[in-house]
Amino acid sequence: MTATIEQNKAVVKRFNKEIIEEGNPQSFQELVAHTFINHTAAKGFDSGPAGLIQMFEHILRPAFSDLKVTIYEQVGEGDRVTTLKTIAGIHTGDFMGIPATHQPVTIHVMDMVTVKDGKYHEHWGVNTVMALAAELKALHTAGK
């Protein structure tokens, strides 16, 4: 059975809530295909599922507490869903070598995901992670 656009959007919403916000490993297994490819993985990151785990569990979640994803818009066509969202939290841990500033942070994201059989199969995205790192570095340097 082919999933509807609304069902695919629901998969993306669930991914953002259960994986990014909550860090649920069971949801990761349920929602990410073992053949997943991140076409825009950061340099040095695996482009498969391991790269997602590295980003969320070893970089974002340790650096930022109280993560909250806000989805502003979703557009679906065929098996693809494009999402405009923010990921917000508090900088309470080391992030890319920058010690905690205890400041609120927001990462702006536009991503497109291919969803098949209720799972992420492909991802393309742009975000403001590097701009956030520069901002936090400036805050840390100014606070010394």
Short mmCIF file of N, CA and C in Angstrom, two decimals:
data_model
loop_
_atom_site.label_atom_id
_atom_site.label_comp_id
_atom_site.label_asym_id
_atom_site.label_seq_id
_atom_site.Cartn_x
_atom_site.Cartn_y
_atom_site.Cartn_z
N MET A 1 0.84 -1.19 0.00
CA MET A 1 0.00 0.00 0.00
C MET A 1 0.88 1.25 0.00
N THR A 2 0.56 2.19 -0.83
CA THR A 2 1.28 3.45 -0.90
C THR A 2 0.76 4.39 0.18
N ALA A 3 1.71 4.96 0.93
CA ALA A 3 1.33 5.89 1.99
C ALA A 3 0.83 7.20 1.39
N THR A 4 -0.06 7.83 2.09
CA THR A 4 -0.53 9.14 1.66
C THR A 4 0.46 10.20 2.09
N ILE A 5 0.34 11.36 1.50
CA ILE A 5 1.20 12.48 1.89
C ILE A 5 1.02 12.79 3.37
N GLU A 6 -0.20 12.76 3.87
CA GLU A 6 -0.44 13.05 5.29
C GLU A 6 0.21 12.00 6.19
N GLN A 7 0.21 10.73 5.77
CA GLN A 7 0.89 9.70 6.56
C GLN A 7 2.40 9.95 6.58
N ASN A 8 2.97 10.35 5.45
CA ASN A 8 4.39 10.65 5.40
C ASN A 8 4.74 11.86 6.27
N LYS A 9 3.89 12.88 6.25
CA LYS A 9 4.11 14.04 7.12
C LYS A 9 4.08 13.62 8.58
N ALA A 10 3.19 12.70 8.93
CA ALA A 10 3.10 12.21 10.31
C ALA A 10 4.38 11.48 10.72
N VAL A 11 5.00 10.75 9.79
CA VAL A 11 6.27 10.08 10.08
C VAL A 11 7.34 11.13 10.41
N VAL A 12 7.39 12.20 9.63
CA VAL A 12 8.38 13.26 9.86
C VAL A 12 8.12 13.94 11.20
N LYS A 13 6.87 14.22 11.52
CA LYS A 13 6.55 14.81 12.82
C LYS A 13 6.98 13.89 13.96
N ARG A 14 6.71 12.61 13.81
CA ARG A 14 7.09 11.64 14.84
C ARG A 14 8.62 11.59 14.99
N PHE A 15 9.36 11.59 13.89
CA PHE A 15 10.83 11.61 13.93
C PHE A 15 11.32 12.80 14.75
N ASN A 16 10.78 13.98 14.44
CA ASN A 16 11.22 15.19 15.14
C ASN A 16 10.91 15.14 16.63
N LYS A 17 9.74 14.66 17.00
CA LYS A 17 9.33 14.58 18.40
C LYS A 17 10.10 13.49 19.14
N GLU A 18 10.04 12.27 18.62
CA GLU A 18 10.55 11.13 19.36
C GLU A 18 12.07 10.94 19.26
N ILE A 19 12.66 11.35 18.17
CA ILE A 19 14.10 11.16 18.01
C ILE A 19 14.88 12.41 18.38
N ILE A 20 14.55 13.56 17.78
CA ILE A 20 15.31 14.77 18.09
C ILE A 20 15.00 15.27 19.49
N GLU A 21 13.73 15.45 19.83
CA GLU A 21 13.38 15.98 21.16
C GLU A 21 13.65 14.97 22.27
N GLU A 22 13.18 13.74 22.10
CA GLU A 22 13.19 12.77 23.19
C GLU A 22 14.37 11.80 23.17
N GLY A 23 15.06 11.67 22.04
CA GLY A 23 16.19 10.76 21.95
C GLY A 23 15.80 9.29 22.11
N ASN A 24 14.66 8.91 21.60
CA ASN A 24 14.13 7.56 21.77
C ASN A 24 14.79 6.58 20.78
N PRO A 25 15.64 5.66 21.27
CA PRO A 25 16.32 4.73 20.36
C PRO A 25 15.38 3.74 19.68
N GLN A 26 14.29 3.37 20.34
CA GLN A 26 13.33 2.46 19.73
C GLN A 26 12.67 3.13 18.52
N SER A 27 12.33 4.40 18.66
CA SER A 27 11.74 5.14 17.54
C SER A 27 12.72 5.24 16.39
N PHE A 28 14.01 5.41 16.71
CA PHE A 28 15.02 5.49 15.66
C PHE A 28 15.00 4.21 14.83
N GLN A 29 14.95 3.07 15.50
CA GLN A 29 14.91 1.78 14.79
C GLN A 29 13.65 1.66 13.94
N GLU A 30 12.54 2.18 14.45
CA GLU A 30 11.26 2.08 13.74
C GLU A 30 11.16 3.04 12.55
N LEU A 31 11.82 4.19 12.64
CA LEU A 31 11.61 5.25 11.65
C LEU A 31 12.73 5.46 10.64
N VAL A 32 13.89 4.85 10.85
CA VAL A 32 15.02 5.07 9.95
C VAL A 32 15.40 3.75 9.28
N ALA A 33 15.31 3.71 7.96
CA ALA A 33 15.67 2.50 7.21
C ALA A 33 17.16 2.22 7.34
N HIS A 34 17.52 0.96 7.36
CA HIS A 34 18.95 0.61 7.46
C HIS A 34 19.72 1.04 6.22
N THR A 35 19.01 1.33 5.13
CA THR A 35 19.64 1.81 3.89
C THR A 35 19.58 3.34 3.77
N PHE A 36 19.20 4.03 4.84
CA PHE A 36 19.08 5.49 4.85
C PHE A 36 20.35 6.15 4.34
N ILE A 37 20.17 7.22 3.54
CA ILE A 37 21.29 8.02 3.04
C ILE A 37 21.00 9.50 3.31
N ASN A 38 21.93 10.17 3.98
CA ASN A 38 21.85 11.61 4.17
C ASN A 38 22.73 12.24 3.10
N HIS A 39 22.10 12.82 2.09
CA HIS A 39 22.83 13.38 0.96
C HIS A 39 23.58 14.67 1.32
N THR A 40 23.26 15.26 2.46
CA THR A 40 23.93 16.50 2.87
C THR A 40 24.58 16.33 4.24
N ALA A 41 25.09 15.13 4.52
CA ALA A 41 25.78 14.90 5.79
C ALA A 41 26.99 15.83 5.89
N ALA A 42 27.24 16.32 7.09
CA ALA A 42 28.39 17.20 7.31
C ALA A 42 29.69 16.45 7.04
N LYS A 43 30.70 17.18 6.65
CA LYS A 43 32.01 16.59 6.38
C LYS A 43 32.47 15.82 7.62
N GLY A 44 32.92 14.60 7.39
CA GLY A 44 33.40 13.77 8.49
C GLY A 44 32.33 12.90 9.12
N PHE A 45 31.08 13.08 8.72
CA PHE A 45 29.98 12.29 9.25
C PHE A 45 29.62 11.17 8.28
N ASP A 46 29.27 10.02 8.82
CA ASP A 46 28.75 8.92 8.02
C ASP A 46 27.44 9.39 7.39
N SER A 47 27.19 9.02 6.14
CA SER A 47 25.96 9.44 5.48
C SER A 47 24.80 8.47 5.71
N GLY A 48 25.03 7.42 6.50
CA GLY A 48 23.98 6.47 6.82
C GLY A 48 23.38 6.72 8.19
N PRO A 49 22.65 5.75 8.72
CA PRO A 49 22.01 5.91 10.04
C PRO A 49 23.00 6.27 11.15
N ALA A 50 24.23 5.75 11.09
CA ALA A 50 25.22 6.04 12.13
C ALA A 50 25.52 7.53 12.23
N GLY A 51 25.47 8.23 11.10
CA GLY A 51 25.71 9.68 11.11
C GLY A 51 24.61 10.44 11.83
N LEU A 52 23.37 9.98 11.68
CA LEU A 52 22.26 10.60 12.42
C LEU A 52 22.44 10.38 13.91
N ILE A 53 22.78 9.16 14.29
CA ILE A 53 22.99 8.87 15.71
C ILE A 53 24.11 9.74 16.26
N GLN A 54 25.21 9.86 15.51
CA GLN A 54 26.33 10.70 15.95
C GLN A 54 25.87 12.14 16.16
N MET A 55 25.12 12.68 15.20
CA MET A 55 24.68 14.08 15.30
C MET A 55 23.75 14.30 16.48
N PHE A 56 22.75 13.46 16.62
CA PHE A 56 21.75 13.69 17.67
C PHE A 56 22.24 13.27 19.05
N GLU A 57 22.83 12.09 19.16
CA GLU A 57 23.16 11.54 20.48
C GLU A 57 24.53 11.93 21.00
N HIS A 58 25.45 12.31 20.11
CA HIS A 58 26.80 12.62 20.56
C HIS A 58 27.18 14.09 20.38
N ILE A 59 26.35 14.85 19.68
CA ILE A 59 26.64 16.28 19.49
C ILE A 59 25.50 17.15 20.00
N LEU A 60 24.31 17.05 19.41
CA LEU A 60 23.21 17.95 19.81
C LEU A 60 22.71 17.69 21.23
N ARG A 61 22.33 16.46 21.53
CA ARG A 61 21.72 16.19 22.83
C ARG A 61 22.67 16.46 24.00
N PRO A 62 23.97 16.12 23.93
CA PRO A 62 24.85 16.46 25.05
C PRO A 62 25.10 17.97 25.19
N ALA A 63 25.00 18.71 24.10
CA ALA A 63 25.30 20.15 24.13
C ALA A 63 24.10 21.00 24.52
N PHE A 64 22.90 20.54 24.17
CA PHE A 64 21.71 21.37 24.36
C PHE A 64 20.64 20.63 25.15
N SER A 65 20.21 21.23 26.23
CA SER A 65 19.13 20.64 27.03
C SER A 65 17.80 21.23 26.60
N ASP A 66 16.73 20.59 27.04
CA ASP A 66 15.37 21.07 26.75
C ASP A 66 15.11 21.26 25.26
N LEU A 67 15.57 20.31 24.45
CA LEU A 67 15.37 20.43 23.00
C LEU A 67 13.89 20.43 22.65
N LYS A 68 13.53 21.34 21.77
CA LYS A 68 12.15 21.46 21.31
C LYS A 68 12.18 21.74 19.82
N VAL A 69 11.47 20.91 19.06
CA VAL A 69 11.35 21.11 17.62
C VAL A 69 10.01 21.76 17.34
N THR A 70 10.04 22.85 16.60
CA THR A 70 8.82 23.52 16.16
C THR A 70 8.75 23.41 14.65
N ILE A 71 7.71 22.77 14.16
CA ILE A 71 7.50 22.64 12.71
C ILE A 71 6.56 23.76 12.27
N TYR A 72 7.04 24.59 11.34
CA TYR A 72 6.26 25.71 10.85
C TYR A 72 5.48 25.37 9.59
N GLU A 73 6.05 24.52 8.77
CA GLU A 73 5.41 24.19 7.50
C GLU A 73 5.91 22.85 7.01
N GLN A 74 5.02 22.08 6.42
CA GLN A 74 5.38 20.83 5.75
C GLN A 74 4.69 20.82 4.39
N VAL A 75 5.45 20.43 3.37
CA VAL A 75 4.91 20.30 2.03
C VAL A 75 5.27 18.90 1.55
N GLY A 76 4.28 18.17 1.08
CA GLY A 76 4.52 16.82 0.60
C GLY A 76 4.17 16.66 -0.86
N GLU A 77 4.96 15.84 -1.53
CA GLU A 77 4.67 15.48 -2.92
C GLU A 77 5.23 14.09 -3.14
N GLY A 78 4.39 13.18 -3.59
CA GLY A 78 4.83 11.80 -3.77
C GLY A 78 5.29 11.22 -2.44
N ASP A 79 6.51 10.69 -2.41
CA ASP A 79 7.03 10.12 -1.16
C ASP A 79 8.00 11.06 -0.45
N ARG A 80 7.97 12.35 -0.81
CA ARG A 80 8.87 13.32 -0.19
C ARG A 80 8.10 14.33 0.64
N VAL A 81 8.73 14.69 1.78
CA VAL A 81 8.18 15.71 2.66
C VAL A 81 9.26 16.74 2.93
N THR A 82 8.95 18.00 2.67
CA THR A 82 9.86 19.11 2.97
C THR A 82 9.31 19.82 4.20
N THR A 83 10.21 20.10 5.15
CA THR A 83 9.81 20.67 6.42
C THR A 83 10.64 21.90 6.75
N LEU A 84 9.97 22.97 7.15
CA LEU A 84 10.61 24.17 7.69
C LEU A 84 10.41 24.10 9.19
N LYS A 85 11.52 24.12 9.96
CA LYS A 85 11.42 23.94 11.40
C LYS A 85 12.55 24.64 12.12
N THR A 86 12.42 24.71 13.43
CA THR A 86 13.52 25.13 14.29
C THR A 86 13.73 24.07 15.35
N ILE A 87 14.98 23.98 15.80
CA ILE A 87 15.34 23.14 16.94
C ILE A 87 15.90 24.10 17.98
N ALA A 88 15.24 24.20 19.12
CA ALA A 88 15.65 25.16 20.15
C ALA A 88 16.02 24.42 21.42
N GLY A 89 16.86 25.04 22.22
CA GLY A 89 17.26 24.46 23.50
C GLY A 89 18.13 25.44 24.27
N ILE A 90 18.78 24.93 25.30
CA ILE A 90 19.69 25.73 26.12
C ILE A 90 21.08 25.12 25.99
N HIS A 91 22.08 25.94 25.74
CA HIS A 91 23.46 25.48 25.56
C HIS A 91 24.07 25.16 26.93
N THR A 92 23.93 23.91 27.36
CA THR A 92 24.38 23.49 28.69
C THR A 92 25.56 22.52 28.66
N GLY A 93 26.07 22.19 27.49
CA GLY A 93 27.21 21.28 27.38
C GLY A 93 28.12 21.72 26.25
N ASP A 94 29.25 21.05 26.13
CA ASP A 94 30.22 21.36 25.09
C ASP A 94 29.59 21.17 23.70
N PHE A 95 29.79 22.16 22.84
CA PHE A 95 29.29 22.07 21.47
C PHE A 95 30.40 22.48 20.52
N MET A 96 30.93 21.53 19.78
CA MET A 96 31.98 21.79 18.81
C MET A 96 33.16 22.50 19.46
N GLY A 97 33.51 22.07 20.66
CA GLY A 97 34.63 22.64 21.39
C GLY A 97 34.31 23.91 22.15
N ILE A 98 33.07 24.33 22.15
CA ILE A 98 32.66 25.56 22.84
C ILE A 98 31.97 25.17 24.14
N PRO A 99 32.54 25.58 25.28
CA PRO A 99 31.91 25.24 26.56
C PRO A 99 30.52 25.87 26.70
N ALA A 100 29.73 25.33 27.60
CA ALA A 100 28.37 25.80 27.83
C ALA A 100 28.33 27.30 28.10
N THR A 101 27.39 27.98 27.46
CA THR A 101 27.16 29.41 27.70
C THR A 101 25.87 29.61 28.50
N HIS A 102 25.07 28.57 28.61
CA HIS A 102 23.77 28.59 29.28
C HIS A 102 22.80 29.58 28.64
N GLN A 103 23.01 29.82 27.35
CA GLN A 103 22.15 30.72 26.58
C GLN A 103 21.15 29.90 25.76
N PRO A 104 19.97 30.47 25.52
CA PRO A 104 19.03 29.80 24.61
C PRO A 104 19.60 29.81 23.19
N VAL A 105 19.34 28.75 22.46
CA VAL A 105 19.83 28.63 21.09
C VAL A 105 18.70 28.17 20.18
N THR A 106 18.83 28.51 18.91
CA THR A 106 17.88 28.06 17.90
C THR A 106 18.63 27.72 16.63
N ILE A 107 18.34 26.54 16.10
CA ILE A 107 18.87 26.12 14.81
C ILE A 107 17.70 26.13 13.83
N HIS A 108 17.86 26.85 12.74
CA HIS A 108 16.83 26.90 11.71
C HIS A 108 17.15 25.82 10.68
N VAL A 109 16.13 25.09 10.26
CA VAL A 109 16.33 23.93 9.38
C VAL A 109 15.27 23.91 8.28
N MET A 110 15.72 23.59 7.08
CA MET A 110 14.83 23.26 5.97
C MET A 110 15.32 21.91 5.47
N ASP A 111 14.49 20.89 5.57
CA ASP A 111 14.93 19.60 5.08
C ASP A 111 13.86 18.90 4.25
N MET A 112 14.35 17.99 3.42
CA MET A 112 13.47 17.18 2.59
C MET A 112 13.83 15.72 2.83
N VAL A 113 12.81 14.91 3.06
CA VAL A 113 13.00 13.51 3.40
C VAL A 113 12.17 12.64 2.46
N THR A 114 12.77 11.56 1.99
CA THR A 114 12.02 10.54 1.27
C THR A 114 11.53 9.52 2.30
N VAL A 115 10.22 9.31 2.35
CA VAL A 115 9.62 8.37 3.30
C VAL A 115 9.00 7.22 2.50
N LYS A 116 9.44 6.01 2.82
CA LYS A 116 8.87 4.81 2.19
C LYS A 116 8.58 3.80 3.27
N ASP A 117 7.40 3.21 3.21
CA ASP A 117 7.00 2.20 4.20
C ASP A 117 7.14 2.71 5.63
N GLY A 118 6.86 4.01 5.83
CA GLY A 118 6.89 4.58 7.17
C GLY A 118 8.28 4.85 7.72
N LYS A 119 9.31 4.84 6.85
CA LYS A 119 10.68 5.04 7.32
C LYS A 119 11.41 6.09 6.47
N TYR A 120 12.36 6.78 7.12
CA TYR A 120 13.24 7.70 6.41
C TYR A 120 14.18 6.87 5.53
N HIS A 121 14.23 7.21 4.24
CA HIS A 121 15.16 6.55 3.32
C HIS A 121 16.23 7.51 2.80
N GLU A 122 15.86 8.78 2.63
CA GLU A 122 16.82 9.77 2.14
C GLU A 122 16.55 11.10 2.84
N HIS A 123 17.62 11.91 2.92
CA HIS A 123 17.50 13.24 3.52
C HIS A 123 18.40 14.22 2.78
N TRP A 124 17.90 15.42 2.58
CA TRP A 124 18.66 16.57 2.11
C TRP A 124 18.29 17.71 3.04
N GLY A 125 19.24 18.55 3.41
CA GLY A 125 18.87 19.66 4.28
C GLY A 125 19.88 20.78 4.32
N VAL A 126 19.40 21.93 4.77
CA VAL A 126 20.25 23.08 5.06
C VAL A 126 19.85 23.55 6.45
N ASN A 127 20.86 24.03 7.20
CA ASN A 127 20.59 24.49 8.56
C ASN A 127 21.59 25.56 8.97
N THR A 128 21.36 26.11 10.15
CA THR A 128 22.21 27.20 10.64
C THR A 128 23.14 26.74 11.76
N VAL A 129 23.54 25.47 11.75
CA VAL A 129 24.42 24.95 12.81
C VAL A 129 25.75 25.71 12.85
N MET A 130 26.37 25.95 11.70
CA MET A 130 27.67 26.63 11.70
C MET A 130 27.54 28.08 12.15
N ALA A 131 26.46 28.75 11.79
CA ALA A 131 26.24 30.12 12.26
C ALA A 131 26.04 30.12 13.77
N LEU A 132 25.34 29.11 14.29
CA LEU A 132 25.15 28.99 15.74
C LEU A 132 26.49 28.78 16.43
N ALA A 133 27.34 27.94 15.87
CA ALA A 133 28.66 27.69 16.47
C ALA A 133 29.46 28.99 16.54
N ALA A 134 29.42 29.79 15.48
CA ALA A 134 30.14 31.07 15.47
C ALA A 134 29.58 32.01 16.53
N GLU A 135 28.27 32.04 16.66
CA GLU A 135 27.62 32.90 17.66
C GLU A 135 28.01 32.47 19.08
N LEU A 136 27.97 31.16 19.34
CA LEU A 136 28.32 30.67 20.68
C LEU A 136 29.80 30.90 20.98
N LYS A 137 30.65 30.76 19.98
CA LYS A 137 32.08 31.02 20.18
C LYS A 137 32.30 32.48 20.56
N ALA A 138 31.60 33.38 19.87
CA ALA A 138 31.71 34.81 20.18
C ALA A 138 31.21 35.10 21.59
N LEU A 139 30.10 34.49 21.99
CA LEU A 139 29.57 34.67 23.35
C LEU A 139 30.56 34.15 24.39
N HIS A 140 31.13 32.99 24.12
CA HIS A 140 32.10 32.40 25.05
C HIS A 140 33.34 33.28 25.17
N THR A 141 33.84 33.76 24.03
CA THR A 141 35.03 34.60 24.03
C THR A 141 34.77 35.92 24.75
N ALA A 142 33.60 36.51 24.54
CA ALA A 142 33.25 37.78 25.19
C ALA A 142 33.08 37.61 26.69
N GLY A 143 32.68 36.40 27.11
CA GLY A 143 32.45 36.14 28.53
C GLY A 143 33.71 35.84 29.32
N LYS A 144 34.84 35.71 28.65
CA LYS A 144 36.10 35.39 29.35
C LYS A 144 36.64 36.58 30.07
#
